[in-house]
Amino acid sequence: STSTLQNPVHQYPGPGTYNVTFVIETNLGCIDTVIQPITINPPPVAAFTGPSGCVGTAVNFTNNTTPVGAGYNWQWTFGNGQTSIAQNPSVNYGTPGTYNVTLVATDSSGCTDSISQQVVIHPLPIPSFTYSQTACQGGDITFTNTSDPNGGTITSWNWNFGNGQTSTSQNPVINFPNSGTFDVTLTITNSNGCTATITQTVTINTPPLPYAGPDQTICIGQSATVVASGGVTYQWTPTGSTNDSLTVSPTTTTTYNVTVTDINGCTATVATTVTVNPLPIINVTPDQGICAGSSATLTASGGVSYNWSPTGSNTPTITVNPNSSTTYAVTGTDANGCSSTAFVNVTVNQNPVVNLSNVFICAGNSGTLNAGNPGSTYQWSNGATSQTISVNTAGTYTVTVTNPAG
C-alpha cells in the first residue's frame, strides 16, 4: 500500500516487521529516500478465570491474557465498586449475587483488549445445633444439627467438642467423661463450597452423690427403714417406691437400689443391703406334771441368753414349784440378737386326801376301813392293796394312797 499524504495512517493486516519507504521531492525536483523498519506487535487477548465464590471468602482471579509477557497494565472492575491493578487479584464480596467482572489489558505498545465475565457469589450456610436438655458427666449427649444450607445441600459437618473429641457425623452422640463448661464448635460446608461456623457453650453437670445409709441387719419378721439423699427425686428397686425413704420387711437378705435424680436431671444409683437373720430355734423341756409341793426342773437351749416368764430368771435351767398349773415362757436370744419364745406347761396335781376314823369293834367281830379316793392305788400296812379292808384285830393300820397323777 502507498500514500501521498504528508502524515498518512495505515492499518497493517497482521503482526510482523515491515520496511516503510519514505520518498520526498522538493519543488526544485530534488529527491531523497529513507527506509525504516516498523515492528507490528500482536494485539493482547484479555482472558481470566474466576470461580464462583462465597460471601466473605476471597475469590481468586487468574489472569490468562495472551501473549504472555511483561509490561502490561491491568485494570479490573469487580461489579461491587472494587477495582484492582494487580495481575491476579483476590476480592471479598460482602453480598451474594451475580457480578460482572471486567479486565482491561494494555500492553507496552498501548494496545488494549478487554473481557467481561459473570461471577456468582453464593450466600453462606447458616449453622445451628441443639443438644440434649440433660447434659451430665458420663452420660450420652445427643447433638442435633439444625443448620440451614441456604442454597444447595450440606455436604459435611465438622464438630469439635472442646475436650479433645471430634466428629464428622450429622447428629453425633458424645460422652463427656468430665464435668465443666465446653465450647462446642460446628463447621458446615454446603454443596456450593461455602463454609460457616457456630460455637455454643455447653455445660456438663456433675452427677449427684447419692446416699442410702449404711447396710442394716434385722431378724426375720422385723422391719428396717432405708433413707436416700442427694437428689430431688428417687426411684427404688425392687419396691418401685418413689419416696426418699421406705420401710421394708424382707424375709431374705435383700439389696435395695435407689436411683437419685438431681435438679439438673442427672442421675446416679447407690445400693444398701438389709441382711435378714433367722430366728433361733429355742428348745425347752417337755411339759411336766408334778404333785402339789413338788418341784420341776426346766431347761432351755438354742440361744446364748434367756429370759423366763413369769419367774424373771435368765439362766438356761430353772427349778419351779408352783402351787397350781402354770405355763412358763422362755425367750431365747442368739448371737445375732434375734429372739424367739418357747413354752412349757407344768401341771400341778393335788395330793389325795385320806380320812380314816378310828374303828371300835367287839371281840369276835370285824370292822371296815375305807381309804376313799376311788381309782387310786393303795398300800395298807397289813399288805392289802384294795380301797377298803376288813379288820378284826386291834391295832394301828396305815394306808398309802397314790392317785392316778402319781
mmCIF file of C-alpha atoms in Angstrom, residues 34-395:
data_model
loop_
_atom_site.group_PDB
_atom_site.id
_atom_site.type_symbol
_atom_site.label_atom_id
_atom_site.label_comp_id
_atom_site.label_asym_id
_atom_site.label_seq_id
_atom_site.Cartn_x
_atom_site.Cartn_y
_atom_site.Cartn_z
ATOM 1 C CA VAL A 34 14.675 6.838 3.699
ATOM 2 C CA ILE A 35 13.725 3.263 4.600
ATOM 3 C CA GLN A 36 12.833 2.383 8.238
ATOM 4 C CA PRO A 37 11.582 -0.955 9.589
ATOM 5 C CA ILE A 38 8.403 -0.891 11.728
ATOM 6 C CA THR A 39 7.504 -3.819 14.028
ATOM 7 C CA ILE A 40 3.813 -4.501 14.448
ATOM 8 C CA ASN A 41 3.171 -6.413 17.696
ATOM 9 C CA PRO A 42 0.273 -8.849 18.043
ATOM 10 C CA PRO A 43 -2.616 -7.286 19.998
ATOM 11 C CA PRO A 44 -3.302 -8.543 23.551
ATOM 12 C CA VAL A 45 -6.167 -11.007 24.074
ATOM 13 C CA ALA A 46 -7.606 -10.395 27.524
ATOM 14 C CA ALA A 47 -8.737 -13.514 29.391
ATOM 15 C CA PHE A 48 -9.209 -14.608 33.011
ATOM 16 C CA THR A 49 -10.815 -17.284 35.146
ATOM 17 C CA GLY A 50 -12.776 -16.518 38.280
ATOM 18 C CA PRO A 51 -14.611 -19.288 40.071
ATOM 19 C CA SER A 52 -17.898 -18.881 41.823
ATOM 20 C CA GLY A 53 -17.353 -17.818 45.417
ATOM 21 C CA CYS A 54 -18.931 -17.363 48.803
ATOM 22 C CA VAL A 55 -19.804 -14.274 50.786
ATOM 23 C CA GLY A 56 -16.903 -13.173 52.947
ATOM 24 C CA THR A 57 -14.449 -15.565 51.317
ATOM 25 C CA ALA A 58 -11.678 -14.387 48.991
ATOM 26 C CA VAL A 59 -12.324 -15.085 45.308
ATOM 27 C CA ASN A 60 -9.045 -15.526 43.440
ATOM 28 C CA PHE A 61 -8.961 -14.359 39.818
ATOM 29 C CA THR A 62 -6.354 -15.859 37.463
ATOM 30 C CA ASN A 63 -5.209 -13.657 34.580
ATOM 31 C CA ASN A 64 -4.822 -15.688 31.352
ATOM 32 C CA THR A 65 -4.144 -12.778 28.966
ATOM 33 C CA THR A 66 -2.002 -13.561 25.877
ATOM 34 C CA PRO A 67 0.580 -13.118 24.671
ATOM 35 C CA VAL A 68 2.336 -13.693 27.959
ATOM 36 C CA GLY A 69 4.902 -11.076 28.762
ATOM 37 C CA ALA A 70 5.876 -8.150 30.880
ATOM 38 C CA GLY A 71 4.895 -4.545 30.526
ATOM 39 C CA TYR A 72 1.137 -4.938 30.778
ATOM 40 C CA ASN A 73 -1.103 -2.603 32.636
ATOM 41 C CA TRP A 74 -4.183 -4.218 34.219
ATOM 42 C CA GLN A 75 -7.422 -2.641 35.156
ATOM 43 C CA TRP A 76 -10.027 -4.738 36.952
ATOM 44 C CA THR A 77 -13.553 -3.813 37.965
ATOM 45 C CA PHE A 78 -15.450 -6.360 40.057
ATOM 46 C CA GLY A 79 -19.021 -5.136 39.820
ATOM 47 C CA ASN A 80 -19.213 -4.251 43.507
ATOM 48 C CA GLY A 81 -17.381 -0.952 43.469
ATOM 49 C CA GLN A 82 -13.955 -2.501 43.995
ATOM 50 C CA THR A 83 -11.107 -2.231 41.468
ATOM 51 C CA SER A 84 -7.574 -3.571 41.192
ATOM 52 C CA ILE A 85 -4.439 -3.159 39.080
ATOM 53 C CA ALA A 86 -2.931 -6.461 40.245
ATOM 54 C CA GLN A 87 -2.297 -9.149 37.675
ATOM 55 C CA ASN A 88 -4.062 -11.881 39.730
ATOM 56 C CA PRO A 89 -6.212 -10.121 42.328
ATOM 57 C CA SER A 90 -8.286 -11.540 45.213
ATOM 58 C CA VAL A 91 -11.594 -9.949 46.140
ATOM 59 C CA ASN A 92 -14.034 -10.346 49.031
ATOM 60 C CA TYR A 93 -17.736 -9.964 48.272
ATOM 61 C CA GLY A 94 -19.981 -8.963 51.150
ATOM 62 C CA THR A 95 -23.294 -9.714 49.490
ATOM 63 C CA PRO A 96 -24.460 -12.735 47.483
ATOM 64 C CA GLY A 97 -25.413 -12.172 43.868
ATOM 65 C CA THR A 98 -24.159 -12.215 40.266
ATOM 66 C CA TYR A 99 -21.426 -9.680 39.442
ATOM 67 C CA ASN A 100 -19.971 -8.531 36.073
ATOM 68 C CA VAL A 101 -16.174 -8.622 36.310
ATOM 69 C CA THR A 102 -14.170 -6.766 33.625
ATOM 70 C CA LEU A 103 -10.456 -6.969 32.841
ATOM 71 C CA VAL A 104 -8.791 -4.360 30.600
ATOM 72 C CA ALA A 105 -5.286 -5.392 29.458
ATOM 73 C CA THR A 106 -2.945 -2.787 27.925
ATOM 74 C CA ASP A 107 0.440 -3.869 26.609
ATOM 75 C CA SER A 108 3.610 -1.850 26.393
ATOM 76 C CA SER A 109 2.691 -0.655 22.953
ATOM 77 C CA GLY A 110 -0.561 0.751 24.222
ATOM 78 C CA CYS A 111 -2.556 -1.983 22.599
ATOM 79 C CA THR A 112 -5.666 -2.793 24.622
ATOM 80 C CA ASP A 113 -8.189 -5.606 24.971
ATOM 81 C CA SER A 114 -10.951 -6.212 27.477
ATOM 82 C CA ILE A 115 -13.195 -9.037 28.614
ATOM 83 C CA SER A 116 -16.177 -9.281 30.939
ATOM 84 C CA GLN A 117 -17.471 -12.361 32.763
ATOM 85 C CA GLN A 118 -20.135 -13.010 35.364
ATOM 86 C CA VAL A 119 -19.162 -14.345 38.776
ATOM 87 C CA VAL A 120 -21.780 -15.880 41.116
ATOM 88 C CA ILE A 121 -21.300 -15.235 44.846
ATOM 89 C CA HIS A 122 -23.260 -17.707 46.984
ATOM 90 C CA PRO A 123 -24.672 -16.989 50.451
ATOM 91 C CA LEU A 124 -23.113 -18.766 53.405
ATOM 92 C CA PRO A 125 -24.929 -21.667 55.057
ATOM 93 C CA ILE A 126 -26.465 -20.901 58.445
ATOM 94 C CA PRO A 127 -25.064 -23.277 61.093
ATOM 95 C CA SER A 128 -27.046 -24.177 64.201
ATOM 96 C CA PHE A 129 -27.471 -27.131 66.545
ATOM 97 C CA THR A 130 -29.216 -28.253 69.690
ATOM 98 C CA TYR A 131 -28.206 -30.802 72.300
ATOM 99 C CA SER A 132 -29.828 -32.972 74.932
ATOM 100 C CA GLN A 133 -31.630 -30.993 77.606
ATOM 101 C CA THR A 134 -29.970 -33.181 80.217
ATOM 102 C CA ALA A 135 -26.193 -32.909 79.930
ATOM 103 C CA CYS A 136 -24.483 -34.957 82.599
ATOM 104 C CA GLN A 137 -20.955 -36.149 83.171
ATOM 105 C CA GLY A 138 -20.540 -39.714 81.994
ATOM 106 C CA GLY A 139 -23.852 -39.727 80.103
ATOM 107 C CA ASP A 140 -24.521 -39.826 76.370
ATOM 108 C CA ILE A 141 -25.384 -36.405 74.944
ATOM 109 C CA THR A 142 -27.048 -36.162 71.541
ATOM 110 C CA PHE A 143 -26.119 -33.189 69.372
ATOM 111 C CA THR A 144 -28.688 -32.462 66.661
ATOM 112 C CA ASN A 145 -27.736 -30.487 63.564
ATOM 113 C CA THR A 146 -30.406 -27.894 62.714
ATOM 114 C CA SER A 147 -28.367 -25.951 60.131
ATOM 115 C CA ASP A 148 -29.841 -24.291 57.021
ATOM 116 C CA PRO A 149 -27.787 -24.928 53.832
ATOM 117 C CA ASN A 150 -29.049 -21.577 52.479
ATOM 118 C CA GLY A 151 -28.793 -22.863 48.948
ATOM 119 C CA GLY A 152 -27.700 -26.315 47.856
ATOM 120 C CA THR A 153 -27.300 -29.033 50.446
ATOM 121 C CA ILE A 154 -24.989 -29.540 53.405
ATOM 122 C CA THR A 155 -22.169 -31.873 52.416
ATOM 123 C CA SER A 156 -20.024 -32.006 55.551
ATOM 124 C CA TRP A 157 -20.209 -31.482 59.293
ATOM 125 C CA ASN A 158 -17.123 -30.991 61.428
ATOM 126 C CA TRP A 159 -17.630 -30.961 65.192
ATOM 127 C CA ASN A 160 -15.151 -30.031 67.896
ATOM 128 C CA PHE A 161 -16.423 -30.613 71.415
ATOM 129 C CA GLY A 162 -13.795 -28.647 73.299
ATOM 130 C CA ASN A 163 -12.498 -31.682 75.170
ATOM 131 C CA GLY A 164 -10.322 -33.287 72.522
ATOM 132 C CA GLN A 165 -13.193 -35.159 70.889
ATOM 133 C CA THR A 166 -14.281 -34.506 67.301
ATOM 134 C CA SER A 167 -16.867 -35.938 64.914
ATOM 135 C CA THR A 168 -17.956 -35.705 61.279
ATOM 136 C CA SER A 169 -21.410 -37.188 61.917
ATOM 137 C CA GLN A 170 -24.501 -35.133 61.217
ATOM 138 C CA ASN A 171 -26.003 -35.846 64.660
ATOM 139 C CA PRO A 172 -23.250 -37.225 66.900
ATOM 140 C CA VAL A 173 -23.701 -38.788 70.330
ATOM 141 C CA ILE A 174 -20.881 -37.856 72.702
ATOM 142 C CA ASN A 175 -19.973 -38.959 76.215
ATOM 143 C CA PHE A 176 -18.226 -36.313 78.297
ATOM 144 C CA PRO A 177 -16.089 -38.044 80.963
ATOM 145 C CA ASN A 178 -15.623 -34.794 82.884
ATOM 146 C CA SER A 179 -17.954 -32.075 84.047
ATOM 147 C CA GLY A 180 -17.428 -28.413 83.246
ATOM 148 C CA THR A 181 -18.057 -25.826 80.550
ATOM 149 C CA PHE A 182 -17.052 -26.661 76.989
ATOM 150 C CA ASP A 183 -17.096 -24.593 73.757
ATOM 151 C CA VAL A 184 -18.641 -26.837 71.112
ATOM 152 C CA THR A 185 -17.969 -25.770 67.514
ATOM 153 C CA LEU A 186 -19.828 -26.925 64.383
ATOM 154 C CA THR A 187 -18.416 -26.097 60.941
ATOM 155 C CA ILE A 188 -20.629 -26.919 57.960
ATOM 156 C CA THR A 189 -19.959 -26.842 54.216
ATOM 157 C CA ASN A 190 -22.695 -26.775 51.596
ATOM 158 C CA SER A 191 -22.676 -28.050 48.023
ATOM 159 C CA ASN A 192 -21.609 -24.597 46.786
ATOM 160 C CA GLY A 193 -18.378 -24.984 48.748
ATOM 161 C CA CYS A 194 -19.361 -22.294 51.250
ATOM 162 C CA THR A 195 -18.415 -22.818 54.883
ATOM 163 C CA ALA A 196 -19.706 -21.327 58.148
ATOM 164 C CA THR A 197 -19.058 -21.980 61.823
ATOM 165 C CA ILE A 198 -21.000 -21.641 65.056
ATOM 166 C CA THR A 199 -19.808 -22.089 68.652
ATOM 167 C CA GLN A 200 -22.021 -22.736 71.653
ATOM 168 C CA THR A 201 -21.028 -23.105 75.287
ATOM 169 C CA VAL A 202 -22.266 -26.396 76.721
ATOM 170 C CA THR A 203 -22.350 -27.045 80.454
ATOM 171 C CA ILE A 204 -21.795 -30.653 81.526
ATOM 172 C CA ASN A 205 -23.227 -31.135 85.002
ATOM 173 C CA THR A 206 -21.737 -33.245 87.750
ATOM 174 C CA PRO A 207 -23.993 -36.209 88.675
ATOM 175 C CA PRO A 208 -25.470 -36.298 92.169
ATOM 176 C CA LEU A 209 -23.760 -38.036 95.070
ATOM 177 C CA PRO A 210 -26.498 -40.377 96.321
ATOM 178 C CA TYR A 211 -26.519 -41.918 99.786
ATOM 179 C CA ALA A 212 -28.829 -44.642 101.040
ATOM 180 C CA GLY A 213 -27.458 -45.071 104.534
ATOM 181 C CA PRO A 214 -25.381 -47.919 105.947
ATOM 182 C CA ASP A 215 -26.214 -51.570 105.451
ATOM 183 C CA GLN A 216 -28.570 -52.904 108.118
ATOM 184 C CA THR A 217 -29.196 -56.225 109.819
ATOM 185 C CA ILE A 218 -32.588 -57.334 111.093
ATOM 186 C CA CYS A 219 -34.222 -60.503 112.331
ATOM 187 C CA ILE A 220 -36.880 -62.146 110.235
ATOM 188 C CA GLY A 221 -40.222 -60.543 110.982
ATOM 189 C CA GLN A 222 -38.668 -57.172 111.777
ATOM 190 C CA SER A 223 -38.596 -54.079 109.543
ATOM 191 C CA ALA A 224 -35.894 -51.603 108.531
ATOM 192 C CA THR A 225 -36.150 -48.034 107.292
ATOM 193 C CA VAL A 226 -33.819 -47.051 104.460
ATOM 194 C CA VAL A 227 -33.396 -43.366 103.638
ATOM 195 C CA ALA A 228 -31.888 -41.890 100.461
ATOM 196 C CA SER A 229 -30.488 -38.394 99.985
ATOM 197 C CA GLY A 230 -28.636 -36.328 97.406
ATOM 198 C CA GLY A 231 -31.375 -35.638 94.857
ATOM 199 C CA VAL A 232 -34.826 -34.246 94.251
ATOM 200 C CA THR A 233 -36.493 -37.452 93.048
ATOM 201 C CA TYR A 234 -35.899 -41.100 93.878
ATOM 202 C CA GLN A 235 -36.703 -44.485 92.346
ATOM 203 C CA TRP A 236 -36.235 -47.640 94.423
ATOM 204 C CA THR A 237 -35.920 -51.189 93.218
ATOM 205 C CA PRO A 238 -37.220 -53.753 93.784
ATOM 206 C CA THR A 239 -40.036 -51.931 95.607
ATOM 207 C CA GLY A 240 -40.849 -49.325 92.936
ATOM 208 C CA SER A 241 -41.221 -46.642 95.602
ATOM 209 C CA THR A 242 -40.551 -43.016 94.657
ATOM 210 C CA ASN A 243 -40.211 -41.731 98.212
ATOM 211 C CA ASP A 244 -36.866 -40.765 99.657
ATOM 212 C CA SER A 245 -37.383 -43.269 102.481
ATOM 213 C CA LEU A 246 -39.201 -46.557 102.800
ATOM 214 C CA THR A 247 -39.802 -49.203 105.423
ATOM 215 C CA VAL A 248 -39.147 -52.765 104.328
ATOM 216 C CA SER A 249 -39.674 -56.166 105.917
ATOM 217 C CA PRO A 250 -37.814 -58.644 103.712
ATOM 218 C CA THR A 251 -37.897 -62.335 104.503
ATOM 219 C CA THR A 252 -34.459 -62.888 102.990
ATOM 220 C CA THR A 253 -31.363 -60.739 102.676
ATOM 221 C CA THR A 254 -32.153 -58.084 100.041
ATOM 222 C CA THR A 255 -30.196 -55.319 98.304
ATOM 223 C CA TYR A 256 -32.192 -52.154 97.632
ATOM 224 C CA ASN A 257 -31.051 -49.873 94.788
ATOM 225 C CA VAL A 258 -32.130 -46.253 94.585
ATOM 226 C CA THR A 259 -31.649 -44.048 91.524
ATOM 227 C CA VAL A 260 -31.310 -40.428 92.562
ATOM 228 C CA THR A 261 -32.091 -37.579 90.143
ATOM 229 C CA ASP A 262 -30.876 -34.044 90.873
ATOM 230 C CA ILE A 263 -32.232 -30.663 89.791
ATOM 231 C CA ASN A 264 -30.254 -30.852 86.525
ATOM 232 C CA GLY A 265 -31.816 -34.184 85.584
ATOM 233 C CA CYS A 266 -28.564 -36.061 86.222
ATOM 234 C CA THR A 267 -28.840 -39.466 87.867
ATOM 235 C CA ALA A 268 -26.739 -41.828 89.960
ATOM 236 C CA THR A 269 -27.537 -45.102 91.690
ATOM 237 C CA VAL A 270 -26.486 -46.391 95.094
ATOM 238 C CA ALA A 271 -27.334 -49.592 96.954
ATOM 239 C CA THR A 272 -27.903 -50.594 100.548
ATOM 240 C CA THR A 273 -28.308 -54.141 101.825
ATOM 241 C CA VAL A 274 -30.660 -55.368 104.526
ATOM 242 C CA THR A 275 -29.381 -58.656 105.923
ATOM 243 C CA VAL A 276 -32.104 -60.886 107.382
ATOM 244 C CA ASN A 277 -31.066 -63.313 110.122
ATOM 245 C CA PRO A 278 -33.297 -66.284 111.007
ATOM 246 C CA LEU A 279 -34.878 -66.570 114.420
ATOM 247 C CA PRO A 280 -33.233 -69.033 116.789
ATOM 248 C CA ILE A 281 -34.950 -72.361 117.438
ATOM 249 C CA ILE A 282 -35.455 -72.477 121.193
ATOM 250 C CA ASN A 283 -35.918 -75.946 122.644
ATOM 251 C CA VAL A 284 -37.338 -76.434 126.130
ATOM 252 C CA THR A 285 -38.069 -79.342 128.464
ATOM 253 C CA PRO A 286 -41.332 -81.136 127.589
ATOM 254 C CA ASP A 287 -44.464 -80.405 129.572
ATOM 255 C CA GLN A 288 -44.325 -81.857 133.086
ATOM 256 C CA GLY A 289 -46.758 -82.889 135.755
ATOM 257 C CA ILE A 290 -45.864 -82.675 139.445
ATOM 258 C CA CYS A 291 -47.622 -83.235 142.687
ATOM 259 C CA ALA A 292 -48.514 -80.337 144.910
ATOM 260 C CA GLY A 293 -45.499 -79.395 146.943
ATOM 261 C CA SER A 294 -43.056 -80.933 144.480
ATOM 262 C CA SER A 295 -40.732 -79.056 142.102
ATOM 263 C CA ALA A 296 -39.853 -79.334 138.394
ATOM 264 C CA THR A 297 -36.622 -78.531 136.569
ATOM 265 C CA LEU A 298 -36.999 -76.737 133.259
ATOM 266 C CA THR A 299 -34.147 -76.395 130.747
ATOM 267 C CA ALA A 300 -33.938 -74.298 127.539
ATOM 268 C CA SER A 301 -31.378 -74.430 124.713
ATOM 269 C CA GLY A 302 -30.747 -72.856 121.298
ATOM 270 C CA GLY A 303 -29.790 -69.345 122.390
ATOM 271 C CA VAL A 304 -26.987 -67.504 124.116
ATOM 272 C CA SER A 305 -29.200 -65.753 126.648
ATOM 273 C CA TYR A 306 -32.614 -66.481 128.120
ATOM 274 C CA ASN A 307 -35.420 -64.802 129.942
ATOM 275 C CA TRP A 308 -38.091 -66.822 131.752
ATOM 276 C CA SER A 309 -41.592 -65.679 132.498
ATOM 277 C CA PRO A 310 -43.175 -65.410 134.970
ATOM 278 C CA THR A 311 -40.085 -66.090 137.095
ATOM 279 C CA GLY A 312 -37.801 -63.422 135.587
ATOM 280 C CA SER A 313 -34.874 -65.833 135.637
ATOM 281 C CA ASN A 314 -32.184 -65.509 132.970
ATOM 282 C CA THR A 315 -30.402 -68.852 133.265
ATOM 283 C CA PRO A 316 -30.828 -71.761 130.852
ATOM 284 C CA THR A 317 -32.179 -74.014 133.664
ATOM 285 C CA ILE A 318 -34.626 -73.122 136.399
ATOM 286 C CA THR A 319 -36.375 -75.072 139.146
ATOM 287 C CA VAL A 320 -40.011 -74.231 139.863
ATOM 288 C CA ASN A 321 -42.559 -75.419 142.438
ATOM 289 C CA PRO A 322 -45.832 -73.793 141.505
ATOM 290 C CA ASN A 323 -48.914 -74.138 143.654
ATOM 291 C CA SER A 324 -51.090 -74.514 140.592
ATOM 292 C CA SER A 325 -50.657 -75.495 136.996
ATOM 293 C CA THR A 326 -48.527 -72.852 135.266
ATOM 294 C CA THR A 327 -47.294 -72.153 131.735
ATOM 295 C CA TYR A 328 -43.685 -70.959 131.614
ATOM 296 C CA ALA A 329 -42.384 -68.925 128.653
ATOM 297 C CA VAL A 330 -38.701 -68.700 127.846
ATOM 298 C CA THR A 331 -37.370 -66.157 125.324
ATOM 299 C CA GLY A 332 -34.024 -67.143 123.875
ATOM 300 C CA THR A 333 -31.735 -64.692 122.086
ATOM 301 C CA ASP A 334 -28.966 -65.820 119.713
ATOM 302 C CA ALA A 335 -25.614 -64.235 118.833
ATOM 303 C CA ASN A 336 -27.302 -62.070 116.155
ATOM 304 C CA GLY A 337 -29.696 -60.558 118.675
ATOM 305 C CA CYS A 338 -32.662 -62.450 117.252
ATOM 306 C CA SER A 339 -35.151 -63.913 119.698
ATOM 307 C CA SER A 340 -37.934 -66.444 119.785
ATOM 308 C CA THR A 341 -40.075 -67.866 122.575
ATOM 309 C CA ALA A 342 -40.910 -71.403 123.625
ATOM 310 C CA PHE A 343 -43.477 -72.561 126.176
ATOM 311 C CA VAL A 344 -43.658 -75.395 128.714
ATOM 312 C CA ASN A 345 -46.615 -76.371 130.896
ATOM 313 C CA VAL A 346 -46.137 -77.566 134.448
ATOM 314 C CA THR A 347 -49.304 -79.265 135.686
ATOM 315 C CA VAL A 348 -49.721 -79.412 139.493
ATOM 316 C CA ASN A 349 -51.686 -82.430 140.589
ATOM 317 C CA GLN A 350 -53.326 -82.329 144.011
ATOM 318 C CA ASN A 351 -52.370 -84.982 146.547
ATOM 319 C CA PRO A 352 -55.137 -87.413 147.581
ATOM 320 C CA VAL A 353 -56.895 -86.700 150.935
ATOM 321 C CA VAL A 354 -57.326 -89.785 153.124
ATOM 322 C CA ASN A 355 -59.684 -89.618 156.079
ATOM 323 C CA LEU A 356 -59.646 -92.723 158.292
ATOM 324 C CA SER A 357 -61.620 -92.751 161.532
ATOM 325 C CA ASN A 358 -60.905 -94.936 164.465
ATOM 326 C CA VAL A 359 -62.997 -98.088 164.457
ATOM 327 C CA PHE A 360 -64.163 -99.810 167.613
ATOM 328 C CA ILE A 361 -65.159 -103.442 167.342
ATOM 329 C CA CYS A 362 -66.184 -106.116 169.802
ATOM 330 C CA ALA A 363 -64.160 -109.265 170.240
ATOM 331 C CA GLY A 364 -65.083 -111.721 167.585
ATOM 332 C CA ASN A 365 -66.425 -109.050 165.288
ATOM 333 C CA SER A 366 -64.808 -107.206 162.362
ATOM 334 C CA GLY A 367 -64.753 -103.602 161.051
ATOM 335 C CA THR A 368 -64.206 -101.939 157.654
ATOM 336 C CA LEU A 369 -61.572 -99.302 156.868
ATOM 337 C CA ASN A 370 -62.160 -97.219 153.667
ATOM 338 C CA ALA A 371 -59.276 -95.111 152.225
ATOM 339 C CA GLY A 372 -61.560 -93.341 149.702
ATOM 340 C CA ASN A 373 -60.182 -91.758 146.527
ATOM 341 C CA PRO A 374 -61.637 -94.243 144.062
ATOM 342 C CA GLY A 375 -59.363 -95.022 141.109
ATOM 343 C CA SER A 376 -56.215 -94.700 143.187
ATOM 344 C CA THR A 377 -53.787 -97.382 144.205
ATOM 345 C CA TYR A 378 -53.463 -98.417 147.836
ATOM 346 C CA GLN A 379 -50.853 -99.924 150.041
ATOM 347 C CA TRP A 380 -52.027 -100.910 153.558
ATOM 348 C CA SER A 381 -49.719 -101.676 156.382
ATOM 349 C CA ASN A 382 -51.159 -105.191 156.533
ATOM 350 C CA GLY A 383 -50.224 -105.707 152.865
ATOM 351 C CA ALA A 384 -53.704 -105.213 151.460
ATOM 352 C CA THR A 385 -53.959 -103.165 148.188
ATOM 353 C CA SER A 386 -57.690 -102.526 147.988
ATOM 354 C CA GLN A 387 -59.568 -99.334 148.723
ATOM 355 C CA THR A 388 -61.301 -100.999 151.728
ATOM 356 C CA ILE A 389 -60.136 -103.660 154.095
ATOM 357 C CA SER A 390 -61.904 -105.694 156.821
ATOM 358 C CA VAL A 391 -60.076 -105.909 160.128
ATOM 359 C CA ASN A 392 -60.879 -107.983 163.279
ATOM 360 C CA THR A 393 -57.685 -107.451 165.142
ATOM 361 C CA ALA A 394 -56.999 -104.447 167.265
ATOM 362 C CA GLY A 395 -54.074 -102.326 166.147
#
